[in-house]
Structure formats: C-alpha cells, structure tokens
Tab-separated table of C-alpha atoms in Angstrom:
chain	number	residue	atom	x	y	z
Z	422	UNK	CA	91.792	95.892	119.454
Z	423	UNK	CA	94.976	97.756	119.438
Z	424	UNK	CA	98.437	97.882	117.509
Z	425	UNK	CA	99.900	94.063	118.814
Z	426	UNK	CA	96.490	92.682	117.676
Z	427	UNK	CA	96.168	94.443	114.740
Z	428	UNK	CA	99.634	93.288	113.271
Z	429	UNK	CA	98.692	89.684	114.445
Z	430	UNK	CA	95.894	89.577	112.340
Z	431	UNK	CA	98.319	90.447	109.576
Z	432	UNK	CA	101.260	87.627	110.546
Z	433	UNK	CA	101.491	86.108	107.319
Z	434	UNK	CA	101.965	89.294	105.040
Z	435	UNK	CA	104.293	90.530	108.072
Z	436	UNK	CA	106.138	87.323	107.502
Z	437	UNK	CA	106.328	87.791	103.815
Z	438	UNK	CA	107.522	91.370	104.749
Z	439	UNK	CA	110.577	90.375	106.829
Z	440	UNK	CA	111.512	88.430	103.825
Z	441	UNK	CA	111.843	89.864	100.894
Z	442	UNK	CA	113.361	93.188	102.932
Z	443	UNK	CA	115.958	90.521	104.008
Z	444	UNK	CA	116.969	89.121	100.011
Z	445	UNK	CA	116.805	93.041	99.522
Z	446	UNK	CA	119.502	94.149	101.961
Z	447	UNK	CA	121.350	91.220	101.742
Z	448	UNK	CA	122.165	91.386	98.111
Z	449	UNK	CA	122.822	95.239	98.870
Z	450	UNK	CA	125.891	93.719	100.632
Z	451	UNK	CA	127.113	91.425	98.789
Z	452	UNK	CA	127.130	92.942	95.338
Z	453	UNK	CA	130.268	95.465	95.928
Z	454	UNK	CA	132.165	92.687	97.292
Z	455	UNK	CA	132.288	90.842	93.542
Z	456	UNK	CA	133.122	94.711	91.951
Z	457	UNK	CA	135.702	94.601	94.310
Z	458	UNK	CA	137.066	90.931	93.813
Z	459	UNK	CA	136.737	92.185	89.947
Z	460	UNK	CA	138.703	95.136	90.624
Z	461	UNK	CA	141.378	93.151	92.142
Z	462	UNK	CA	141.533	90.686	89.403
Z	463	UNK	CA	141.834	93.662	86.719
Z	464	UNK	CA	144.914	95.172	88.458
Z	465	UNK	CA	146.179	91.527	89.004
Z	466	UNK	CA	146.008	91.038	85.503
Z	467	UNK	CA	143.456	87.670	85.551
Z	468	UNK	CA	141.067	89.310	82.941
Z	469	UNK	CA	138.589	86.310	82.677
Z	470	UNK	CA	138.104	86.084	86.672
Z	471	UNK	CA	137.117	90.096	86.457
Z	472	UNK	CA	134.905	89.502	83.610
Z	473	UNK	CA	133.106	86.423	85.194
Z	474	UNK	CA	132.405	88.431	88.613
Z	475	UNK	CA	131.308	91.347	86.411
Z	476	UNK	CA	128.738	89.140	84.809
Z	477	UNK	CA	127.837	87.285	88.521
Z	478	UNK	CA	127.282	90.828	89.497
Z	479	UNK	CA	125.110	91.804	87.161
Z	480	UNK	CA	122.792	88.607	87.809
Z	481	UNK	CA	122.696	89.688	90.978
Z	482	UNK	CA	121.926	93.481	90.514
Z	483	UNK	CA	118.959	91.972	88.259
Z	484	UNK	CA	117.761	89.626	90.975
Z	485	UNK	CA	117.923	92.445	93.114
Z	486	UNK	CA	115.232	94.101	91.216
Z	487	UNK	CA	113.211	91.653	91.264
Z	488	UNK	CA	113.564	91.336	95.025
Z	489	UNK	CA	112.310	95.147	95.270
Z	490	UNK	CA	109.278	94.161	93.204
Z	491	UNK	CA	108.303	91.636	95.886
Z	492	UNK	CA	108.690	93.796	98.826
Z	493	UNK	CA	106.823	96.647	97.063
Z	494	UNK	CA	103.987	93.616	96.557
Z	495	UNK	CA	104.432	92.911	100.223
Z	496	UNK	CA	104.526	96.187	101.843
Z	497	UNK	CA	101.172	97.174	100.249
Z	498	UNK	CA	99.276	93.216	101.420
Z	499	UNK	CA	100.613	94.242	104.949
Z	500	UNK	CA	99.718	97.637	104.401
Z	501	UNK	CA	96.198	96.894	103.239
Z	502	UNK	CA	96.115	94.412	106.346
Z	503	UNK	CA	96.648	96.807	109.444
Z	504	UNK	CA	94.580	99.406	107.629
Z	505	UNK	CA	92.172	97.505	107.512
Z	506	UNK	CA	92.263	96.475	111.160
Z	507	UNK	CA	92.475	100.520	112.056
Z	508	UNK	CA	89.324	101.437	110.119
Z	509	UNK	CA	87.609	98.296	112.681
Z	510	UNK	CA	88.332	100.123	115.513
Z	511	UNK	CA	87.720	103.137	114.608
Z	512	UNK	CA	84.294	102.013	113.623
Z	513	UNK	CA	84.365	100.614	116.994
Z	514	UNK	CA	85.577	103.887	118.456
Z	515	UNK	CA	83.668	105.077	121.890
Z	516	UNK	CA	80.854	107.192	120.727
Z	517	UNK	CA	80.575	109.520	123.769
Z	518	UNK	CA	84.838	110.137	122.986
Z	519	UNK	CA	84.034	110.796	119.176
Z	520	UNK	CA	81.564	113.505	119.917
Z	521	UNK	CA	84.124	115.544	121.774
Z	522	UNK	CA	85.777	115.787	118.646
Z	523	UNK	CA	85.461	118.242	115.722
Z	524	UNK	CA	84.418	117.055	112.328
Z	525	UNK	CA	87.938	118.499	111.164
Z	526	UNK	CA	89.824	115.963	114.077
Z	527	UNK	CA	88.010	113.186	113.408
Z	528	UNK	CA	88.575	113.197	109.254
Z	529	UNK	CA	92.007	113.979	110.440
Z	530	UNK	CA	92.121	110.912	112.386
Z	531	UNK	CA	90.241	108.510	110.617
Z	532	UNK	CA	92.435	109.209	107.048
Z	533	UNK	CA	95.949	111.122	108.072
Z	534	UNK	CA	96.742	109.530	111.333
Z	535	UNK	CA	95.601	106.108	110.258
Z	536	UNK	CA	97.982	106.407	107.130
Z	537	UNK	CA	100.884	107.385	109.602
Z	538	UNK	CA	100.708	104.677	111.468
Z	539	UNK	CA	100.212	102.202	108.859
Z	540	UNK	CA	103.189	103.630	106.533
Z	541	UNK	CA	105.192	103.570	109.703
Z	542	UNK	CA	104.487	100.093	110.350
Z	543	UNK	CA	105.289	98.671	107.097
Z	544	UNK	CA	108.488	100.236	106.581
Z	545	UNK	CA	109.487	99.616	109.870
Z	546	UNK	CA	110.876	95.509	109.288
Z	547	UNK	CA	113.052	97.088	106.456
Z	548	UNK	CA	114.389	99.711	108.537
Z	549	UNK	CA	115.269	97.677	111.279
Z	550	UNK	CA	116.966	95.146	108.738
Z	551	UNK	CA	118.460	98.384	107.637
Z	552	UNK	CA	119.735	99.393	111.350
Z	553	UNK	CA	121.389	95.233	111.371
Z	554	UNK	CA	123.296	95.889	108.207
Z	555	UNK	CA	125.589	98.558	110.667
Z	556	UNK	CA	126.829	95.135	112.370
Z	557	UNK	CA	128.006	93.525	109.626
Z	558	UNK	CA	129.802	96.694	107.548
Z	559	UNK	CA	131.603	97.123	111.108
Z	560	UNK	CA	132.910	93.928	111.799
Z	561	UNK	CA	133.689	94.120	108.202
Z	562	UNK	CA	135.686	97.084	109.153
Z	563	UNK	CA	136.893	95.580	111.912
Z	564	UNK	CA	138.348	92.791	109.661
Z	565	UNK	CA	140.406	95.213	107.322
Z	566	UNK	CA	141.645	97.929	109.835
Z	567	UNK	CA	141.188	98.580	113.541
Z	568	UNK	CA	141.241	102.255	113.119
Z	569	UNK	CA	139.242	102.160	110.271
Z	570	UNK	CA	136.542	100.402	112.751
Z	571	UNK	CA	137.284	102.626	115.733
Z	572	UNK	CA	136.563	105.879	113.697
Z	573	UNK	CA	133.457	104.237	112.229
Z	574	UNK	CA	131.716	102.956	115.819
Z	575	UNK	CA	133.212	106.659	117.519
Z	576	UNK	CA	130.882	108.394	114.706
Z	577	UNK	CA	127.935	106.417	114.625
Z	578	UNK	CA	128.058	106.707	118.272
Z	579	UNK	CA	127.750	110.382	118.379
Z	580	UNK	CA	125.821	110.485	115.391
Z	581	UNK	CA	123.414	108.405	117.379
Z	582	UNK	CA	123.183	110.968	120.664
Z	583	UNK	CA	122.299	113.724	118.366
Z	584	UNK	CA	119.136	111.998	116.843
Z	585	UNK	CA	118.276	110.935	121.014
Z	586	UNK	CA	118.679	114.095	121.792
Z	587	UNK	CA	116.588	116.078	119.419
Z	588	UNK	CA	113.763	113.826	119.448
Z	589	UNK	CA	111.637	115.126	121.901
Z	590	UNK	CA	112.123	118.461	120.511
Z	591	UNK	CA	111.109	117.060	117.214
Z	592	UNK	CA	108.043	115.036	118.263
Z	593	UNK	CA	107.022	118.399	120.107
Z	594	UNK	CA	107.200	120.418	117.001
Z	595	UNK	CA	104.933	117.870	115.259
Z	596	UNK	CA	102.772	118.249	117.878
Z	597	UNK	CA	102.095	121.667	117.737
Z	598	UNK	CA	101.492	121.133	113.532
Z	599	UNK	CA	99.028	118.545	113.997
Z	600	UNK	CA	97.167	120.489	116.401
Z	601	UNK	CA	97.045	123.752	114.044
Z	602	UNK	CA	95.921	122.107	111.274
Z	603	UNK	CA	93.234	120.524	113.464
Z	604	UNK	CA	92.309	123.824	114.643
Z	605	UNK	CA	92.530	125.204	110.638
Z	606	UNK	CA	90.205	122.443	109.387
Z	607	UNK	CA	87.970	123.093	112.738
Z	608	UNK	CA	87.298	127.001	110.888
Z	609	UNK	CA	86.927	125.817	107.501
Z	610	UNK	CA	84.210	123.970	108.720
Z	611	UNK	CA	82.653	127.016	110.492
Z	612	UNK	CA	82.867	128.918	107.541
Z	613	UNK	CA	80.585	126.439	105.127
Z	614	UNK	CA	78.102	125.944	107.576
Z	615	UNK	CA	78.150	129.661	108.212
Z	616	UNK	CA	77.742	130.012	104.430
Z	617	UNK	CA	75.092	127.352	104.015
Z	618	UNK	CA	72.894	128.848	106.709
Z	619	UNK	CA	73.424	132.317	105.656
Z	620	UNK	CA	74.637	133.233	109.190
Z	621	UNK	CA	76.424	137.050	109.475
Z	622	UNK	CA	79.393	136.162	111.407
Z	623	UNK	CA	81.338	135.071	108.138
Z	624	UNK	CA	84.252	138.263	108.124
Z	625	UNK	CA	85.059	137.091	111.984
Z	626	UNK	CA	85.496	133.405	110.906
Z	627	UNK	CA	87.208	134.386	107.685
Z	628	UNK	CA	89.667	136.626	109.829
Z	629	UNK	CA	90.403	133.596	112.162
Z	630	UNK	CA	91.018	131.302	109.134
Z	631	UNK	CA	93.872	133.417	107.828
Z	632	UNK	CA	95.527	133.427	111.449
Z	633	UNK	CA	95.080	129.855	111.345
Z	634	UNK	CA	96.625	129.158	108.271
Z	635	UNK	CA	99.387	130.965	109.131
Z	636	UNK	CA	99.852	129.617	112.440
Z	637	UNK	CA	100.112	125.959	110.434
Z	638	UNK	CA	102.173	127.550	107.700
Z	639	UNK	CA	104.502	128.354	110.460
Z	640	UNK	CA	104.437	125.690	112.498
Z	641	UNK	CA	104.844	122.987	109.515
Z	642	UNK	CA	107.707	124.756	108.329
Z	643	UNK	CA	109.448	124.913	111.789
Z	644	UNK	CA	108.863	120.735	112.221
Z	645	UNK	CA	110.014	120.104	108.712
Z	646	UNK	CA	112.920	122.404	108.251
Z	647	UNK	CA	114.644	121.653	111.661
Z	648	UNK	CA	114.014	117.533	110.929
Z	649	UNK	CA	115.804	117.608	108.049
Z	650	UNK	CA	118.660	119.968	109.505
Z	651	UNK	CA	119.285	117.324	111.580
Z	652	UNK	CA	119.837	114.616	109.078
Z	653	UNK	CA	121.916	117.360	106.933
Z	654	UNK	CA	124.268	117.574	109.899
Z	655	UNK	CA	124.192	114.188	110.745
Z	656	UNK	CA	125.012	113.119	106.928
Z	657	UNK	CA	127.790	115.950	106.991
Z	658	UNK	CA	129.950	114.541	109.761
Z	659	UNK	CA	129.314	111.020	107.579
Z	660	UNK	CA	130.874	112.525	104.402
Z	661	UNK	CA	133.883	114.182	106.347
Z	662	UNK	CA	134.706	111.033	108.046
Z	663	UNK	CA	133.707	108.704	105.065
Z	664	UNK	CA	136.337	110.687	102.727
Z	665	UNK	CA	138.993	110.690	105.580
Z	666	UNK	CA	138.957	107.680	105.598
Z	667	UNK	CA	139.323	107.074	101.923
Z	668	UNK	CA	142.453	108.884	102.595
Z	669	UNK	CA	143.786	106.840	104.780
Z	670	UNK	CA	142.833	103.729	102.424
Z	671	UNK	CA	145.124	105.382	99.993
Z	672	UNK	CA	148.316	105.387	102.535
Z	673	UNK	CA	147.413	101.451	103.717
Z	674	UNK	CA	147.597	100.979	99.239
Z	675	UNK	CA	151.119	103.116	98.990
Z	676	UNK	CA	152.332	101.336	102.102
Z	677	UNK	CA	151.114	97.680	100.287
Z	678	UNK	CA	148.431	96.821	103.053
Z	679	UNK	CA	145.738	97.133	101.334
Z	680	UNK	CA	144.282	96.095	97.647
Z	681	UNK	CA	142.868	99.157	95.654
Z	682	UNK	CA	138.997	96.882	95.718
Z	683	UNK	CA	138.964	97.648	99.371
Z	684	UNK	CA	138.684	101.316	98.572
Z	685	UNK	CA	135.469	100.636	96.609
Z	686	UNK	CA	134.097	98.379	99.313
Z	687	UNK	CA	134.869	101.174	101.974
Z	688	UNK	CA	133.387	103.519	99.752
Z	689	UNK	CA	130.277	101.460	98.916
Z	690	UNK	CA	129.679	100.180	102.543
Z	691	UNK	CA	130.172	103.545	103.807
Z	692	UNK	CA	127.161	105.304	101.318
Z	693	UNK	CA	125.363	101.938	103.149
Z	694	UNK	CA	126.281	103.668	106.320
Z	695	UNK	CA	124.881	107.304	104.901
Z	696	UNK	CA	122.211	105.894	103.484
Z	697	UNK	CA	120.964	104.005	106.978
Z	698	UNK	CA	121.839	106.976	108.855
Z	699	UNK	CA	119.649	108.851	106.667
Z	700	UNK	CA	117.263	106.404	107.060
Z	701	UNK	CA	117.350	106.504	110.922
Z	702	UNK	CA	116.985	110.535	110.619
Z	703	UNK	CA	113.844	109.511	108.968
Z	704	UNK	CA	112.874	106.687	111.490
Z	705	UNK	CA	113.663	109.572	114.425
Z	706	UNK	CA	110.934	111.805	112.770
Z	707	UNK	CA	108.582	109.085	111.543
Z	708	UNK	CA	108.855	107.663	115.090
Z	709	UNK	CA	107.580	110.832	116.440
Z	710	UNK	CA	105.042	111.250	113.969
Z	711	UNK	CA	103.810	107.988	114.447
Z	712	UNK	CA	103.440	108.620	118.733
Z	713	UNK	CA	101.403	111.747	117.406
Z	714	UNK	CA	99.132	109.819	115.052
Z	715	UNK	CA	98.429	106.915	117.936
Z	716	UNK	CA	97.542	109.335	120.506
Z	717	UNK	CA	95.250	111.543	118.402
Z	718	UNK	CA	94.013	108.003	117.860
Z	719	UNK	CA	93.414	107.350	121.260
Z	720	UNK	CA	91.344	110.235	121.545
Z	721	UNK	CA	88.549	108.016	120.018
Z	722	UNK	CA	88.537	106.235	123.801
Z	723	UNK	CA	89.692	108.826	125.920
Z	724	UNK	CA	90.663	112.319	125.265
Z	725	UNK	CA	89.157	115.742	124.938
Z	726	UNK	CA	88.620	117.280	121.735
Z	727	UNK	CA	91.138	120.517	121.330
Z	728	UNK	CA	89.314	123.578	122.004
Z	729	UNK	CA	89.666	127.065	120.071
C-alpha cells in the first residue's frame, strides 16, 4: 500500500474535498466584485442598486460560511480516511526494518510523521484551488490595465524563484530537526530504563540529554525562523508592489480611466494574491516537511535506524 492507494481508498471524501474548497474560493472572488459594483453605484448616485448588491453580498458572505463549515466537515472524513490507511501499513510495516529503529523513531513515525503527511494531504486540493485563483485575478488584471498585469506576472514570477530556490535549503534544515529530536527522544528513553533498572550510568546519559536538547532547540529554531523569513520577504515585495499599484489606480481615476470600485477590487484581489503567496510559503515548507515525514516512513521497509 502506498500514498496513490491510500488516497484511492478515500475517493469519495477526496471528491467531497475538491468541492466544497471550490464554492469556498469561488465565492472568495466574487464577493468584492458586488462591493465594488456597490461602490460604483454610490458615487453614481443609484442608491437602491448599491443597497441591493450590499444585501446580495451579504447573502453571499453568509453562504460563504456555511461553505467553510462543509470543508472543515470534509477535510477531517478525508483526513480520518488516509490516516486510517497509514496506521494499515504501518501495522504492515517489515518487521526486520522496524527493529532497526529506536522506540523514540518509531513513536515518532507512527504519530508525528503520519500526521504530516495526512495534514499535508488534506489541505493540499484547497491549496492548489488556491494556486488557480492567480489565473483568474491576472487575466482580471489583464482586463483593466496591461501594466497593471505586467507588474503583477513580473512579481509573482520572481516571487516564485525565491521559494524554488530556498527549498532544498529548507527541506535540509528540517531534516537535520527531525533527526535531533529522534536522537533526543532516543536518550530519554535511555534514561527511564536506566532509572527503572537502577543502572549507574544515569549522570553520562543525563549529560547527553542536555546536549541533545540543545542541539534540537537549535536546530528547530534555525528551520522555523529562516521558513518564515522567507515568506516575510516574499509578502514584503507583495505589499510594495500591491500599494504601487494602488497609486497608479489613483492616476488611471484623476485621468477618468478608471472607476474608484476598481481600486477596492485591486486592493481585495491583491490581499488574494498575499494571502496565496503566503499560502505557497507554507506549501514550500509543508512540502518539505511532508518528503521528510514519507521517507522516515519508508524506513519501516528499508532504511537504517539513525545511530548515536
């Protein structure tokens, strides 16, 4: 059994998945165009067309709610589903592979990893919905302004080659916390048997557990604090370009080529664009985190146990 036939086995609640994620980001969409219509109306003067779209909005703001309630219902039956397929195999696991690992590896494995991969996989059809909604907000773009889309696709562009190129260097970093905290857990359990058996070697094994938690300290603070530096930057260069273009929304109103509701859309789609790109940042890491998990998981079949 692996990862294709695991999700298989959970095609219906995958199904009901793609779904409700797609009602969710859809009406994510379409709501700020009817604030902008009702903008337009307001500084038109047609009170009772701005009032009706404010109402229309508000339906749909509600129905959006309800939307999120679904996937929420969703995400944990798929959930549920794959972790249940993961706890199969590794109750199927190869026996002679499990007793290369540590007691500490293999609780590791059999609770942490498992919920990595599984939280991975279930927000995975909404972040890739997510990733889709960068088509539409640019040809919306597109529609309005050509520089306004040039800017946009130029950004996300380089925005893009800075999450490529950092994630190796990411995924190594997670690497190297996994395996302390394997080797941490590995002393911890040295220690209580040492202390349940009365055995003399406790100082030495207390003396390697405080160089182990610092080593873990260390090296979760390194993976954690330079993954979210790069979605800081990467959300920086979205703000600077976000409110230059806002600026230049304001010259296309003075100059009359452009209704003041645009500006809200542009503003709206463009905390859309933050907000995926923020999401992506976290995709990049949970991506890496995820290769981590399955190959610790793989150790089950084939790979050594780490060694002190």
């Amino acid at each position: 059994m692996n990862t294709i036939t695991i999700i298989k086995n959970a095609k219906s609640e995958f199904v009901y998945k793609i779904i409700t994620s797609i009602f969710i980001r859809g009406l994510l969409l379409i709501i700020p165009i009817f604030w902008t219509n009702a903008i337009n109306h307001l500084t038109e003067g047609t009170y009772n067309k701005a009032y009706f779209l404010v109402i229309i909005a508000l339906i749909l703001s509600l129905l959006h709610y309800f939307w999120e309630y679904l996937n929420q219902k969703t995400w944990y039956m798929f959930y549920n589903k794959i972790y249940s397929g993961y706890i199969t195999l590794i109750g199927e696991g190869n026996k002679d592979s499990i007793k290369k690992l540590s007691l500490g590896e293999y609780n590791n494995i059999s609770n942490e990893d498992i919920d990595i991969i599984c939280t991975f996989l279930g927000n995975l059809v909404t972040r890739i919905i997510q990733i889709l909604e960068f088509v539409v907000i640019y040809f919306y773009f597109l529609s309005i302004d050509i520089y306004i889309f040039l800017i946009t696709i130029i950004v996300s562009i380089v925005l893009v080659a800075i999450f490529l190129m950092t994630g190796s260097g990411v995924q190594k970093l997670n690497q190297e916390r996994k395996d302390s905290l394997d080797k941490k857990i590995i002393v911890v359990n040295d220690m209580y048997n040492t202390i349940k058996e009365n055995k003399s070697n406790y100082d030495v094994l207390k003396k390697r557990f405080y160089a182990r938690s610092n080593e873990y300290l260390r090296n979760n603070s390194n993976f954690n604090v330079i993954a979210q530096l790069i979605i800081y930057v990467v959300l920086s260069i979205i703000e600077i370009s976000r409110y230059f273009l806002i600026l230049y929304a304001i010259y296309l109103v003075y100059i009359g080529k452009m209704e003041i509701g645009t500006i809200l859309l542009i503003y709206t789609y463009y905390s859309q664009i933050l907000s995926n790109f923020e999401v992506m940042g976290t995709i990049n890491v949970n991506y890496r985190s995820f290769l981590v998990s399955v190959s610790r998981l793989n150790r089950i079949k084939t790979e050594k146990a780490i060694k002190e």
